[in-house]
Structure formats: C-alpha cells, structure tokens
Amino acid sequence: AQSVTQLGSHVSVSEGALVLLRCNYSSSVPPYLFWYVQYPNQGLQLLLKYTTGATLVKGINGFEAEFKKSETSFHLTKPSAHMSDAAEYFCAVSDRSGNQFYFGTGTSLTVIP
Amino acid sequence: DTAVSQTPKYLVTQMGNDKSIKCEQNLGHDTMYWYKQDSKKFLKIMFSYNNKELIINETVPNRFSPKSPDKAHLNLHINSLELGDSAVYFCASSQGTVIQYFGAGTRLSVL
C-alpha cells in the first residue's frame, strides 16, 4: 500500500525566494512519484514525475524535485518564486501498474510581493 | 480540443435527488478515474476503470455508481444525494502510470 504525507498545508514565500514544498511517501514497492499543481477553479496539471533513472527530475515552470529513497522523500523546489506560482500543490504516489494512485492532502503556496 | 471534459461544471441540487456527471476523454487512454476533492482540498480516489472494467472501488457508498459505456467515457451516477456529497468531483485519464490529464472538475452542491 502507498501513502503520501505533505508537511505544511500552507507555505508562504516572498517573490524571488526559494520555494520548498515537502513530500514524504510510504510504499511497499518501488514507487512512481508525481507533483501536480492546481490553480484556482481549475483541474490538476502535472508538474513533473519520477519513474526510474535520474533521481533529480525537472518539470515545467522551473520546478524540480529529487527522489531520495533513503529519506523516502520527493520534495519540490524552485529557486525563485514568481507571483504566478501561487496555487495548490499535490504530491502523489502510484504503484507501477498505475491502478493505485494516491494524493497527499495538498500544500497551498502563497507568494508575497 | 479539451483532453478530458466533464459536464456539468456546476451542479446544485436538493437532498434526495439523483444526478449524473459525465466525463469524456479524447486521448485514447485506457484508464479513467473519478476523484472527490473535499472542502479541505483533499483528493480521494473513488473509482478506476481500465478499458471499461472496474479496477479500483474505494470505500464509496453504493449510492455512487460509475458507468463506462466505452473506454473514452466514464460517467458517475449518484443516487439519493446527501449533504456530505457536496464536493468537487474530478475525472482523469491515464495511459500507463501517469495521470497527466484531469478534467476541470464538477462542483456539486447539495442543499
């Protein structure tokens, strides 16, 4: 069984500052890991994913995440926050069949001008 | 063209009514899902269908019944609506292990 924990339901950063959104997972099998972004009143959009290979994955809009097996983590970062990054961010884990897909509870990112 | 489309976008109804939400994907994906997002933004998987067959049926009241007439469609029918059913319902599709496309959501309000 898989599960995801996102630490911090609300994160505020200043424009231009580092964005760090935390995600820890639990999985009995090698997981696939994902980050999604949800803008107000919209559906979810895939930011990036880790399946196999390089543990540092780059996504859209300058975001990246690093899979750390020893820490069971998949934290999302962006070097410099932009006002347009304000949104809800969801970490997700799936097994390799894709039939079991579980989301974290989400982190709301506020960017302060 | 919208990859995953849901209708309606908003649904306001009285307790006890029966309603349906439709979902269609034009991506040729084999797997479709329904998720419920509550007021705290928590996303919970409800159902997963692979090529018209039910794969996942999480702990969901049997008032909720998914129907997949073909692999491009996964509709959600809800009987005897309750106040607690108020939420945003998202349809999604995937090919393989990555859900890349979500619908825009259906905001259901039960009065």
mmCIF file of C-alpha atoms in Angstrom:
data_model
loop_
_atom_site.group_PDB
_atom_site.id
_atom_site.type_symbol
_atom_site.label_atom_id
_atom_site.label_comp_id
_atom_site.label_asym_id
_atom_site.label_seq_id
_atom_site.Cartn_x
_atom_site.Cartn_y
_atom_site.Cartn_z
ATOM 1 C CA ALA A 1 0.000 0.000 0.000
ATOM 2 C CA GLN A 2 1.109 3.534 -0.706
ATOM 3 C CA SER A 3 0.543 6.794 1.089
ATOM 4 C CA VAL A 4 1.783 10.351 0.878
ATOM 5 C CA THR A 5 2.365 12.986 3.545
ATOM 6 C CA GLN A 6 2.784 16.627 2.674
ATOM 7 C CA LEU A 7 4.239 18.643 5.526
ATOM 8 C CA GLY A 8 2.741 22.098 5.795
ATOM 9 C CA SER A 9 -0.713 22.713 4.418
ATOM 10 C CA HIS A 10 0.201 26.377 3.838
ATOM 11 C CA VAL A 11 3.535 27.801 2.740
ATOM 12 C CA SER A 12 4.277 31.484 2.161
ATOM 13 C CA VAL A 13 7.360 32.762 0.390
ATOM 14 C CA SER A 14 8.433 36.150 -0.887
ATOM 15 C CA GLU A 15 8.663 36.740 -4.590
ATOM 16 C CA GLY A 16 12.137 35.721 -5.721
ATOM 17 C CA ALA A 17 12.741 33.449 -2.737
ATOM 18 C CA LEU A 18 13.312 29.706 -2.781
ATOM 19 C CA VAL A 19 10.222 27.513 -2.874
ATOM 20 C CA LEU A 20 10.420 24.232 -0.952
ATOM 21 C CA LEU A 21 7.361 22.014 -0.654
ATOM 22 C CA ARG A 22 7.838 18.797 1.280
ATOM 23 C CA CYS A 23 6.553 15.357 0.414
ATOM 24 C CA ASN A 24 7.259 12.035 2.085
ATOM 25 C CA TYR A 25 5.878 8.763 0.858
ATOM 26 C CA SER A 26 5.322 5.267 2.072
ATOM 27 C CA SER A 27 5.377 2.391 -0.358
ATOM 28 C CA SER A 28 5.910 -1.325 -0.125
ATOM 29 C CA VAL A 29 7.156 -1.408 -3.723
ATOM 30 C CA PRO A 30 9.362 0.976 -5.726
ATOM 31 C CA PRO A 31 7.029 3.890 -6.289
ATOM 32 C CA TYR A 32 6.315 6.281 -9.058
ATOM 33 C CA LEU A 33 6.128 9.834 -7.689
ATOM 34 C CA PHE A 34 4.448 12.946 -9.016
ATOM 35 C CA TRP A 35 3.793 16.590 -8.313
ATOM 36 C CA TYR A 36 0.657 18.299 -9.574
ATOM 37 C CA VAL A 37 -0.412 21.930 -9.449
ATOM 38 C CA GLN A 38 -3.978 23.181 -9.173
ATOM 39 C CA TYR A 39 -4.765 26.791 -9.950
ATOM 40 C CA PRO A 40 -7.981 28.259 -8.532
ATOM 41 C CA ASN A 41 -11.109 26.725 -10.030
ATOM 42 C CA GLN A 42 -9.114 24.520 -12.372
ATOM 43 C CA GLY A 43 -8.189 20.868 -12.653
ATOM 44 C CA LEU A 44 -4.814 19.427 -11.767
ATOM 45 C CA GLN A 45 -1.844 19.776 -14.066
ATOM 46 C CA LEU A 46 1.180 17.501 -13.984
ATOM 47 C CA LEU A 47 4.344 19.399 -12.975
ATOM 48 C CA LEU A 48 6.828 16.534 -13.002
ATOM 49 C CA LYS A 49 7.214 12.839 -12.376
ATOM 50 C CA TYR A 50 9.781 10.311 -11.240
ATOM 51 C CA THR A 51 9.567 6.771 -12.571
ATOM 52 C CA THR A 52 13.085 5.417 -12.983
ATOM 53 C CA GLY A 53 16.549 6.708 -13.758
ATOM 54 C CA ALA A 54 17.879 10.081 -12.681
ATOM 55 C CA THR A 55 16.657 10.973 -9.219
ATOM 56 C CA LEU A 56 16.586 14.721 -9.893
ATOM 57 C CA VAL A 57 13.707 15.453 -12.210
ATOM 58 C CA LYS A 58 12.897 18.735 -13.841
ATOM 59 C CA GLY A 59 9.393 19.844 -14.608
ATOM 60 C CA ILE A 60 7.525 22.724 -16.095
ATOM 61 C CA ASN A 61 7.693 26.331 -14.878
ATOM 62 C CA GLY A 62 11.186 25.905 -13.403
ATOM 63 C CA PHE A 63 10.220 23.355 -10.765
ATOM 64 C CA GLU A 64 12.294 20.319 -9.902
ATOM 65 C CA ALA A 65 12.143 17.501 -7.380
ATOM 66 C CA GLU A 66 14.595 14.965 -6.075
ATOM 67 C CA PHE A 67 13.750 11.372 -5.235
ATOM 68 C CA LYS A 68 15.630 10.343 -2.095
ATOM 69 C CA LYS A 69 14.990 6.707 -1.356
ATOM 70 C CA SER A 70 16.852 6.729 1.960
ATOM 71 C CA GLU A 71 14.658 9.559 3.210
ATOM 72 C CA THR A 72 11.502 8.385 1.395
ATOM 73 C CA SER A 73 11.116 11.942 0.192
ATOM 74 C CA PHE A 74 10.270 13.755 -3.023
ATOM 75 C CA HIS A 75 10.459 17.450 -2.170
ATOM 76 C CA LEU A 76 9.543 20.065 -4.758
ATOM 77 C CA THR A 77 11.757 23.115 -5.230
ATOM 78 C CA LYS A 78 12.035 26.206 -7.346
ATOM 79 C CA PRO A 79 14.960 28.622 -6.950
ATOM 80 C CA SER A 80 12.961 31.815 -7.343
ATOM 81 C CA ALA A 81 9.238 32.158 -6.681
ATOM 82 C CA HIS A 82 7.031 34.058 -9.065
ATOM 83 C CA MET A 83 3.624 35.509 -8.306
ATOM 84 C CA SER A 84 2.094 33.123 -10.835
ATOM 85 C CA ASP A 85 3.295 30.157 -8.749
ATOM 86 C CA ALA A 86 0.588 30.791 -6.156
ATOM 87 C CA ALA A 87 -1.558 27.664 -6.275
ATOM 88 C CA GLU A 88 -2.286 24.364 -4.540
ATOM 89 C CA TYR A 89 0.372 21.681 -4.971
ATOM 90 C CA PHE A 90 -0.240 17.973 -4.625
ATOM 91 C CA CYS A 91 2.274 15.183 -4.273
ATOM 92 C CA ALA A 92 1.129 11.759 -5.453
ATOM 93 C CA VAL A 93 2.403 8.194 -5.459
ATOM 94 C CA SER A 94 1.409 5.219 -7.528
ATOM 95 C CA ASP A 95 2.401 1.625 -7.870
ATOM 96 C CA ARG A 96 3.866 0.552 -11.168
ATOM 97 C CA SER A 97 0.582 -0.638 -12.583
ATOM 98 C CA GLY A 98 -0.884 2.849 -12.362
ATOM 99 C CA ASN A 99 -4.061 1.438 -10.891
ATOM 100 C CA GLN A 100 -3.315 2.592 -7.340
ATOM 101 C CA PHE A 101 -2.831 6.347 -7.326
ATOM 102 C CA TYR A 102 -2.829 8.319 -4.077
ATOM 103 C CA PHE A 103 -2.563 12.043 -3.486
ATOM 104 C CA GLY A 104 -1.287 13.957 -0.489
ATOM 105 C CA THR A 105 -3.513 16.482 1.221
ATOM 106 C CA GLY A 106 -2.019 19.385 -0.698
ATOM 107 C CA THR A 107 0.068 22.456 0.125
ATOM 108 C CA SER A 108 -1.249 25.909 -0.606
ATOM 109 C CA LEU A 109 1.558 28.183 -1.794
ATOM 110 C CA THR A 110 1.237 31.934 -1.303
ATOM 111 C CA VAL A 111 3.744 34.266 -2.940
ATOM 112 C CA ILE A 112 4.169 37.625 -1.235
ATOM 113 C CA PRO A 113 5.150 40.560 -3.447
ATOM 114 C CA ASP B 1 -9.718 20.357 -28.115
ATOM 115 C CA THR B 2 -10.148 19.638 -24.410
ATOM 116 C CA ALA B 3 -8.421 16.370 -23.483
ATOM 117 C CA VAL B 4 -10.705 15.442 -20.578
ATOM 118 C CA SER B 5 -14.073 17.122 -20.449
ATOM 119 C CA GLN B 6 -16.617 16.936 -17.675
ATOM 120 C CA THR B 7 -20.184 18.108 -17.660
ATOM 121 C CA PRO B 8 -21.739 19.886 -15.962
ATOM 122 C CA LYS B 9 -19.238 22.275 -14.405
ATOM 123 C CA TYR B 10 -21.635 23.231 -11.625
ATOM 124 C CA LEU B 11 -24.447 21.171 -10.171
ATOM 125 C CA VAL B 12 -26.796 22.452 -7.474
ATOM 126 C CA THR B 13 -29.489 20.087 -6.282
ATOM 127 C CA GLN B 14 -31.666 19.102 -3.358
ATOM 128 C CA MET B 15 -31.019 16.284 -0.926
ATOM 129 C CA GLY B 16 -32.516 13.002 -2.059
ATOM 130 C CA ASN B 17 -32.221 13.729 -5.772
ATOM 131 C CA ASP B 18 -30.357 11.564 -8.292
ATOM 132 C CA LYS B 19 -27.773 13.175 -10.548
ATOM 133 C CA SER B 20 -25.126 12.206 -13.093
ATOM 134 C CA ILE B 21 -21.797 13.681 -14.080
ATOM 135 C CA LYS B 22 -20.367 12.847 -17.479
ATOM 136 C CA CYS B 23 -16.730 12.511 -18.452
ATOM 137 C CA GLU B 24 -15.147 12.013 -21.824
ATOM 138 C CA GLN B 25 -11.510 11.812 -22.894
ATOM 139 C CA ASN B 26 -10.277 12.095 -26.447
ATOM 140 C CA LEU B 27 -6.741 10.905 -25.767
ATOM 141 C CA GLY B 28 -7.231 7.203 -26.455
ATOM 142 C CA HIS B 29 -6.216 6.395 -22.870
ATOM 143 C CA ASP B 30 -7.121 3.035 -21.385
ATOM 144 C CA THR B 31 -7.636 4.095 -17.781
ATOM 145 C CA MET B 32 -10.067 6.610 -16.337
ATOM 146 C CA TYR B 33 -10.690 7.711 -12.776
ATOM 147 C CA TRP B 34 -13.079 9.592 -10.546
ATOM 148 C CA TYR B 35 -11.764 11.614 -7.633
ATOM 149 C CA LYS B 36 -13.585 13.537 -4.921
ATOM 150 C CA GLN B 37 -11.994 16.718 -3.570
ATOM 151 C CA ASP B 38 -13.441 17.888 -0.295
ATOM 152 C CA SER B 39 -13.562 21.389 1.157
ATOM 153 C CA LYS B 40 -10.073 20.943 2.600
ATOM 154 C CA LYS B 41 -8.712 20.189 -0.874
ATOM 155 C CA PHE B 42 -8.099 16.536 -0.039
ATOM 156 C CA LEU B 43 -8.257 14.391 -3.185
ATOM 157 C CA LYS B 44 -9.555 10.877 -2.755
ATOM 158 C CA ILE B 45 -9.770 8.290 -5.466
ATOM 159 C CA MET B 46 -13.222 6.813 -5.864
ATOM 160 C CA PHE B 47 -13.070 4.585 -8.908
ATOM 161 C CA SER B 48 -10.631 3.484 -11.552
ATOM 162 C CA TYR B 49 -11.643 1.846 -14.809
ATOM 163 C CA ASN B 50 -9.254 0.178 -17.228
ATOM 164 C CA ASN B 51 -10.655 -0.435 -20.672
ATOM 165 C CA LYS B 52 -14.240 -0.381 -19.373
ATOM 166 C CA GLU B 53 -13.509 -2.693 -16.446
ATOM 167 C CA LEU B 54 -13.625 -1.619 -12.818
ATOM 168 C CA ILE B 55 -10.161 -1.809 -11.253
ATOM 169 C CA ILE B 56 -10.497 0.179 -8.051
ATOM 170 C CA ASN B 57 -13.573 0.785 -5.998
ATOM 171 C CA GLU B 58 -12.509 2.516 -2.826
ATOM 172 C CA THR B 59 -14.764 2.798 0.178
ATOM 173 C CA VAL B 60 -17.519 4.679 -1.526
ATOM 174 C CA PRO B 61 -21.221 4.386 -0.688
ATOM 175 C CA ASN B 62 -23.089 2.223 -3.148
ATOM 176 C CA ARG B 63 -25.209 5.276 -3.959
ATOM 177 C CA PHE B 64 -22.312 6.118 -6.278
ATOM 178 C CA SER B 65 -22.276 4.029 -9.428
ATOM 179 C CA PRO B 66 -19.781 4.517 -12.248
ATOM 180 C CA LYS B 67 -20.686 3.529 -15.767
ATOM 181 C CA SER B 68 -18.242 3.127 -18.632
ATOM 182 C CA PRO B 69 -20.052 2.576 -21.932
ATOM 183 C CA ASP B 70 -16.726 2.644 -23.775
ATOM 184 C CA LYS B 71 -13.152 3.378 -22.848
ATOM 185 C CA ALA B 72 -13.497 7.058 -23.736
ATOM 186 C CA HIS B 73 -16.319 7.658 -21.280
ATOM 187 C CA LEU B 74 -16.700 7.231 -17.533
ATOM 188 C CA ASN B 75 -19.880 8.641 -16.069
ATOM 189 C CA LEU B 76 -20.739 8.926 -12.397
ATOM 190 C CA HIS B 77 -24.283 8.481 -11.204
ATOM 191 C CA ILE B 78 -25.230 9.408 -7.681
ATOM 192 C CA ASN B 79 -28.491 8.295 -6.058
ATOM 193 C CA SER B 80 -30.223 9.843 -3.061
ATOM 194 C CA LEU B 81 -27.812 12.745 -2.728
ATOM 195 C CA GLU B 82 -26.747 13.744 0.788
ATOM 196 C CA LEU B 83 -25.287 16.963 2.180
ATOM 197 C CA GLY B 84 -21.919 15.251 2.613
ATOM 198 C CA ASP B 85 -21.717 14.589 -1.115
ATOM 199 C CA SER B 86 -21.057 18.287 -1.689
ATOM 200 C CA ALA B 87 -17.558 18.475 -3.157
ATOM 201 C CA VAL B 88 -15.668 18.922 -6.385
ATOM 202 C CA TYR B 89 -15.516 15.755 -8.470
ATOM 203 C CA PHE B 90 -12.650 15.299 -10.900
ATOM 204 C CA CYS B 91 -12.404 12.909 -13.776
ATOM 205 C CA ALA B 92 -8.942 11.924 -15.016
ATOM 206 C CA SER B 93 -7.363 9.623 -17.544
ATOM 207 C CA SER B 94 -4.015 7.940 -17.990
ATOM 208 C CA GLN B 95 -2.106 5.699 -20.312
ATOM 209 C CA GLY B 96 0.194 3.652 -18.175
ATOM 210 C CA THR B 97 1.199 5.019 -14.828
ATOM 211 C CA VAL B 98 0.949 8.750 -15.219
ATOM 212 C CA ILE B 99 -2.293 10.632 -14.839
ATOM 213 C CA GLN B 100 -1.455 13.599 -16.971
ATOM 214 C CA TYR B 101 -4.877 14.888 -17.671
ATOM 215 C CA PHE B 102 -7.608 15.935 -15.321
ATOM 216 C CA GLY B 103 -10.934 17.437 -16.153
ATOM 217 C CA ALA B 104 -11.761 20.903 -14.865
ATOM 218 C CA GLY B 105 -13.995 19.462 -12.155
ATOM 219 C CA THR B 106 -17.682 19.435 -11.341
ATOM 220 C CA ARG B 107 -18.646 21.434 -8.281
ATOM 221 C CA LEU B 108 -21.595 19.659 -6.662
ATOM 222 C CA SER B 109 -23.626 21.497 -4.038
ATOM 223 C CA VAL B 110 -26.341 19.570 -2.223
ATOM 224 C CA LEU B 111 -28.850 21.770 -0.421
#
